[in-house]
mmCIF file of C-alpha atoms in Angstrom:
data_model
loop_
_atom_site.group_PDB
_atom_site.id
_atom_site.type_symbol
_atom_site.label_atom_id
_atom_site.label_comp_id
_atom_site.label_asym_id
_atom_site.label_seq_id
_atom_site.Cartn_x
_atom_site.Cartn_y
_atom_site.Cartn_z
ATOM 1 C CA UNK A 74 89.777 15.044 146.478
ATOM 2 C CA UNK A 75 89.651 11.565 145.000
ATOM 3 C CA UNK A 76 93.083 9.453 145.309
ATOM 4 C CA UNK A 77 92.826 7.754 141.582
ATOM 5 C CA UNK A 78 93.154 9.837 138.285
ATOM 6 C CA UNK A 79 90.542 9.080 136.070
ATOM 7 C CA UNK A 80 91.830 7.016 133.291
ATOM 8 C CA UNK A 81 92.315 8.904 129.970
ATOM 9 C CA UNK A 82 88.921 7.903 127.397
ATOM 10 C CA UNK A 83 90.712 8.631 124.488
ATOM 11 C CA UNK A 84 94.185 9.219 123.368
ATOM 12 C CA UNK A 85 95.568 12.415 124.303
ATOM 13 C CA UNK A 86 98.983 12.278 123.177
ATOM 14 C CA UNK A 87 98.597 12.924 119.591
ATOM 15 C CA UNK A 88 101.156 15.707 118.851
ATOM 16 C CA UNK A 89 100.526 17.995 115.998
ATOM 17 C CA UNK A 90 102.371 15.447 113.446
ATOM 18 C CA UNK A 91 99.532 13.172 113.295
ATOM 19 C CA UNK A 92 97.953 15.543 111.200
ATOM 20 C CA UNK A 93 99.911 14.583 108.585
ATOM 21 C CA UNK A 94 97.271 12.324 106.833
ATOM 22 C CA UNK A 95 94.611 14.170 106.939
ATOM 23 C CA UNK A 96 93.288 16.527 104.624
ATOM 24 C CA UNK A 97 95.185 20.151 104.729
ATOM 25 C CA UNK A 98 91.631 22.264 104.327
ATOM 26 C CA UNK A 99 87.852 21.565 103.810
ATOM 27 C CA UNK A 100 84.316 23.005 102.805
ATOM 28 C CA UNK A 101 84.744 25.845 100.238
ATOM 29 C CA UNK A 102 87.869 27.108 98.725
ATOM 30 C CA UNK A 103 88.722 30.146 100.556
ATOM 31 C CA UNK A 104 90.028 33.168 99.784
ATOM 32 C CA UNK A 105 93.477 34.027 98.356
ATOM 33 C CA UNK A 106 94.500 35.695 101.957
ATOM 34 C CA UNK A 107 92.916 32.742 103.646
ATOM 35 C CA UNK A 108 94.044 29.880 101.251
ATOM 36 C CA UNK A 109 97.918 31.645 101.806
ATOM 37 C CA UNK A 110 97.327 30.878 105.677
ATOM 38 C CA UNK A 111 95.892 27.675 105.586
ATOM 39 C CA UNK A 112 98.867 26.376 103.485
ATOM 40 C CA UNK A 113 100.920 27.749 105.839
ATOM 41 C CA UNK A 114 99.272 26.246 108.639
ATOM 42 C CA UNK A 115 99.453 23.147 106.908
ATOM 43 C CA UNK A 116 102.986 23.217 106.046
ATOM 44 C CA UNK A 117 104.535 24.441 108.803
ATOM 45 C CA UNK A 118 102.184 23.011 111.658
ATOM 46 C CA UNK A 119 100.453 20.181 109.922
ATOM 47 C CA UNK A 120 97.373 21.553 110.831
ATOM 48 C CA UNK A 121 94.032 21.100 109.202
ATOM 49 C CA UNK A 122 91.424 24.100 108.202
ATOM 50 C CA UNK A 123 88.180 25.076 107.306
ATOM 51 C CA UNK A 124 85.966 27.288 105.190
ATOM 52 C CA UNK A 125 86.994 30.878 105.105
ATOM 53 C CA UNK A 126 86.094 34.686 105.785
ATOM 54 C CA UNK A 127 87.132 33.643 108.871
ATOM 55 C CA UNK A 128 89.465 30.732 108.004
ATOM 56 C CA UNK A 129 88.847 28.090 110.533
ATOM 57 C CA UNK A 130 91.349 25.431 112.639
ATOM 58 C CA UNK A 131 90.166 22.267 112.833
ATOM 59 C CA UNK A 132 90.099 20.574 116.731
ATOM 60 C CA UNK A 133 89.758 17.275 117.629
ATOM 61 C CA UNK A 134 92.553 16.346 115.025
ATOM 62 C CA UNK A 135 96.219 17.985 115.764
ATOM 63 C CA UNK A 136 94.641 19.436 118.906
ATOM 64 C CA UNK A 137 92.125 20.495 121.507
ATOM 65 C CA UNK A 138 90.892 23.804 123.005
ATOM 66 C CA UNK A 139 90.187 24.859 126.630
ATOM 67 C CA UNK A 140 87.987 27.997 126.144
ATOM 68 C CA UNK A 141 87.783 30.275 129.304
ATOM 69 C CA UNK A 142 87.133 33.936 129.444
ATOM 70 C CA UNK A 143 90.478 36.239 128.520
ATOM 71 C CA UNK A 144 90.494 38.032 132.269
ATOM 72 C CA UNK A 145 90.688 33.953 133.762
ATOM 73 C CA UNK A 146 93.398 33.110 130.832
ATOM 74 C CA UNK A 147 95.771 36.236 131.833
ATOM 75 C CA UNK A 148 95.845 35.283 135.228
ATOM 76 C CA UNK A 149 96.360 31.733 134.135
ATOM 77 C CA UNK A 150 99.329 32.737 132.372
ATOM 78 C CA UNK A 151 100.740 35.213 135.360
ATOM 79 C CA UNK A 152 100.743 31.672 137.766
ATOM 80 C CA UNK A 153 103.726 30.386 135.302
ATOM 81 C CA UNK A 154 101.485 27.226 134.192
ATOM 82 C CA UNK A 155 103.410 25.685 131.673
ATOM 83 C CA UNK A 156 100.517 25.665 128.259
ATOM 84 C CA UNK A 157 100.864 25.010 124.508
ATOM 85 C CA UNK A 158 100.076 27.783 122.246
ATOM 86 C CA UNK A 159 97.265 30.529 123.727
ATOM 87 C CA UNK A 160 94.977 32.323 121.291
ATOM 88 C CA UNK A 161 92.963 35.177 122.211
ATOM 89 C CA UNK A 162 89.668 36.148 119.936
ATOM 90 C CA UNK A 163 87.151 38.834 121.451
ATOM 91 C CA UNK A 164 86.888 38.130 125.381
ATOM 92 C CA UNK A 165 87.634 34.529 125.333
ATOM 93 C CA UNK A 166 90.863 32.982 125.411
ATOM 94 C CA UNK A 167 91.949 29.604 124.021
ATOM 95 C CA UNK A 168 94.817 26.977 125.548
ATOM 96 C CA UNK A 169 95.249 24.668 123.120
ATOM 97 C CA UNK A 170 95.775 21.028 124.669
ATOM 98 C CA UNK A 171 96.497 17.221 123.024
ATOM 99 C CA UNK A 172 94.058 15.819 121.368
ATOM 100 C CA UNK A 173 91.316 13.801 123.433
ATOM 101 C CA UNK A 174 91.611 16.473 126.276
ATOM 102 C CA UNK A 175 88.044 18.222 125.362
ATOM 103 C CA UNK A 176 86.916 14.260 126.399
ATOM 104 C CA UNK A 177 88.565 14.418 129.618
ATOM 105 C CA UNK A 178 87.748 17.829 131.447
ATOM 106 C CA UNK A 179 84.421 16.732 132.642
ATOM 107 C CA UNK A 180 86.121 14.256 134.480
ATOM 108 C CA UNK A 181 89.446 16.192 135.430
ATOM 109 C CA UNK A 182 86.741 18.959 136.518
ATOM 110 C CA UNK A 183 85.204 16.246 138.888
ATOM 111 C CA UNK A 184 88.283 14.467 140.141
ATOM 112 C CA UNK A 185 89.299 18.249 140.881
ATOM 113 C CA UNK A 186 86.080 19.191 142.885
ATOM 114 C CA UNK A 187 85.484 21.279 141.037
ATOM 115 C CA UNK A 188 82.540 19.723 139.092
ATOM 116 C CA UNK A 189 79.255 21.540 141.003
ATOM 117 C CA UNK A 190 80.500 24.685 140.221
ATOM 118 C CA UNK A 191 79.439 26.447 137.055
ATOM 119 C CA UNK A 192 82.592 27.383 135.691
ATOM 120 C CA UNK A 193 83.074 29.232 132.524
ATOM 121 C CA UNK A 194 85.636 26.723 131.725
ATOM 122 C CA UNK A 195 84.407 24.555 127.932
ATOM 123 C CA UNK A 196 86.736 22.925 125.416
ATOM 124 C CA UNK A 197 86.662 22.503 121.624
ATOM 125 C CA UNK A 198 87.107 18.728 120.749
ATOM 126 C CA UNK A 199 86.473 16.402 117.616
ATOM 127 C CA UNK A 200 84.157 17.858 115.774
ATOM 128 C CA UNK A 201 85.040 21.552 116.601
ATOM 129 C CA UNK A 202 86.450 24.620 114.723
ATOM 130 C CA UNK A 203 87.772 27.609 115.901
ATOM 131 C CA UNK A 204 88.828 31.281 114.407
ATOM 132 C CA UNK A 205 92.260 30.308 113.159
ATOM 133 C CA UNK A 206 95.009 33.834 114.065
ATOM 134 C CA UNK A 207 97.850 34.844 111.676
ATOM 135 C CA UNK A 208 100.874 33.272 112.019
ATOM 136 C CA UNK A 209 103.968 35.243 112.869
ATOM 137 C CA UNK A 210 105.489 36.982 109.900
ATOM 138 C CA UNK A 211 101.275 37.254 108.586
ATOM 139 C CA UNK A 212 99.616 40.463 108.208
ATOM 140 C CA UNK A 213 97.333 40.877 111.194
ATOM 141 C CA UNK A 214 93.615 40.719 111.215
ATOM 142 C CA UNK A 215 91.333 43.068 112.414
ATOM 143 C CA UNK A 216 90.901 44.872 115.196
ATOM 144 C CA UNK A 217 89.431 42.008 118.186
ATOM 145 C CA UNK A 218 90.490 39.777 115.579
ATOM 146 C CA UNK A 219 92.036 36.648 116.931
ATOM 147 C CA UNK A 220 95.957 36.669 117.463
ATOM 148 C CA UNK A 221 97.895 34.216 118.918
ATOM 149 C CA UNK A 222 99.350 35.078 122.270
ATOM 150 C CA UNK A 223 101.544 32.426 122.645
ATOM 151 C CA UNK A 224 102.091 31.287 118.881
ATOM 152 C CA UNK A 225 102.608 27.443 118.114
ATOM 153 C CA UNK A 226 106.234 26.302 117.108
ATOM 154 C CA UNK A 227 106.786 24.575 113.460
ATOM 155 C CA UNK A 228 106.234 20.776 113.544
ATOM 156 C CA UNK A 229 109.685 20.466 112.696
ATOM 157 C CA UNK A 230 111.497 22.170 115.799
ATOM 158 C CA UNK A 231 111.756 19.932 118.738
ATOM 159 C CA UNK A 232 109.669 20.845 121.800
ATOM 160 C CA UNK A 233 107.394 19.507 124.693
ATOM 161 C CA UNK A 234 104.174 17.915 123.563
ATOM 162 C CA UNK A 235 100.903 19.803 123.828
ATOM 163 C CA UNK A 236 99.399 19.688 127.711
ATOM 164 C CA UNK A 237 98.488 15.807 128.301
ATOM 165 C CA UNK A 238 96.801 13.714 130.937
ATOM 166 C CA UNK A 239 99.659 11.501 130.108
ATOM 167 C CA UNK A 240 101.847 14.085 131.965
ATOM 168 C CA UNK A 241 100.653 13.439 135.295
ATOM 169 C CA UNK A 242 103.208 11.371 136.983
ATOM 170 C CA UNK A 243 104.926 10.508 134.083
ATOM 171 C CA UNK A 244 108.746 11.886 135.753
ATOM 172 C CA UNK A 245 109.930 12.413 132.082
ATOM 173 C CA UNK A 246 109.576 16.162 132.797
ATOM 174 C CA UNK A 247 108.987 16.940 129.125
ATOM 175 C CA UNK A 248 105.288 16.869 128.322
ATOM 176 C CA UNK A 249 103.051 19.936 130.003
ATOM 177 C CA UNK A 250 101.121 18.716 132.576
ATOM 178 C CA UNK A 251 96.894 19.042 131.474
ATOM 179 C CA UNK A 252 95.381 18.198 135.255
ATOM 180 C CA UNK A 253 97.897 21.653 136.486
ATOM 181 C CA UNK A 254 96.551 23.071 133.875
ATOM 182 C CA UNK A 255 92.724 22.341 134.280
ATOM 183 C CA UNK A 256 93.200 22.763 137.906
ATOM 184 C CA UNK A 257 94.744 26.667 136.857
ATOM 185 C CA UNK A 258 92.237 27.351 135.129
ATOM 186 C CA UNK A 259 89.389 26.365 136.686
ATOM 187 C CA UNK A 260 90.521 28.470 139.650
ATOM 188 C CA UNK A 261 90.867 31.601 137.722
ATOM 189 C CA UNK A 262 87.287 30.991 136.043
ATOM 190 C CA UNK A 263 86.159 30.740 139.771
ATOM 191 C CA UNK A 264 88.077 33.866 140.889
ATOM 192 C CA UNK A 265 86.293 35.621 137.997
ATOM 193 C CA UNK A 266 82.937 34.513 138.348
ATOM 194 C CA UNK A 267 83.196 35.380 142.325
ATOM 195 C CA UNK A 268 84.299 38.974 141.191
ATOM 196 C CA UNK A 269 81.595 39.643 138.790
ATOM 197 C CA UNK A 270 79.355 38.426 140.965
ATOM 198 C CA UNK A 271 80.213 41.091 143.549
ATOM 199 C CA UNK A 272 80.630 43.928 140.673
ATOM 200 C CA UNK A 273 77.237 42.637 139.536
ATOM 201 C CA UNK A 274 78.842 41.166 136.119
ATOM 202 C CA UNK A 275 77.368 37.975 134.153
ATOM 203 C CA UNK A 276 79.242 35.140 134.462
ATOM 204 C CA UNK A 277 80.005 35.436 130.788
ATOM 205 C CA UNK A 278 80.856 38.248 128.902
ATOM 206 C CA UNK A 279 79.351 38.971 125.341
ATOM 207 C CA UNK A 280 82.864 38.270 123.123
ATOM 208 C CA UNK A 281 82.854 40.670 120.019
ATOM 209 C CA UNK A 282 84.275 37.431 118.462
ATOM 210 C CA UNK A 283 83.410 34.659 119.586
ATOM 211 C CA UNK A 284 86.205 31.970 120.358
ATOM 212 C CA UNK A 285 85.385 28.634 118.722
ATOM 213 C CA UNK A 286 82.184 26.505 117.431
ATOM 214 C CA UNK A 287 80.564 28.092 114.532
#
């Protein structure tokens, strides 16, 4: 494994608060259910959305995803990694992350050796959109719907910061730590692709729903 960390290329600390000045929801006015979530998503989290029938979150702004398939995510979450909010939609599970960390997996996934491997590990960046869940207290979706397994916190109550490069090393202790968290998951996507492998499996399951970019 390399000694150096590869420097951040963008700025990953950007907590869900810098939201703030941008616009609440875009494309077409969605429907009364959806235009009642993405005011709440706005109010509460500061979070921008998009379109409706499904009402979408915005990435790249508040936020970033790490996509990997649900059966890598559980196990994920059994190691005690500390994460920011998970989402689960069809067979793919989402681990939302700071802003700019889409940008650095590629090279997290390198610095990690674990770049020649084809991992079923992708993030959702600047640019991006994914399913948005009701928010506790919401009437649920669907069935396969996407729900929110580990469900943000309101802007307003204190907490750590979404998983960061900036965490590595830092000593403050506070902010989740995004190269323990790539490094997680990356092992679980591994574990999972060996296993369907053997079981004769794709690599990638066929989601019902799928995660993110529409």
């Amino acid at each position: 494994m390399n000694s150096a960390l590869p420097s951040p290329r963008s700025s990953p600390d950007a907590a869900p608060a810098s939201v703030d000045a941008a616009p609440a929801s875009v494309d077409a006015a969605p429907a009364s259910a959806d235009a009642a979530l993405a005011l709440r998503y706005a109010d509460e989290l500061g979070w921008a959305t998009g379109g409706s029938a499904p009402l979408r979150l915005l990435t790249g702004i508040a936020f970033d995803v790490l996509e990997l398939p649900a059966e890598a995510g559980r196990a994920v979450l059994r190691r005690g990694v500390r994460t920011g909010p998970v989402l689960l939609s069809g067979a793919r599970m989402g681990l939302l992350v700071a802003a700019g960390g889409a940008d650095e997996l590629p090279g997290l996934l390198d610095w990690l050796e674990w770049g020649s491997l084809a991992l079923d590990l992708t993030a959702a960046g600047a640019g991006g959109r994914i399913t948005a869940p009701p928010l506790p207290g919401a009437p649920g979706g669907s069935p396969g719907a996407a729900a929110w397994l580990r469900p943000p916190e309101p802007r307003r109550a204190p907490g750590p910061a979404l998983p960061a490069l900036a965490g590595f090393g830092s000593g403050t202790g506070d902010a989740p730590d995004l190269v323990r968290l790539v490094d997680a998951a990356a092992t679980e996507c591994h574990r999972v692709r060996l296993s369907r492998a053997r079981s004769g499996r794709t690599t990638r399951e066929s989601a019902d729903q799928p995660l993110a970019f529409s």
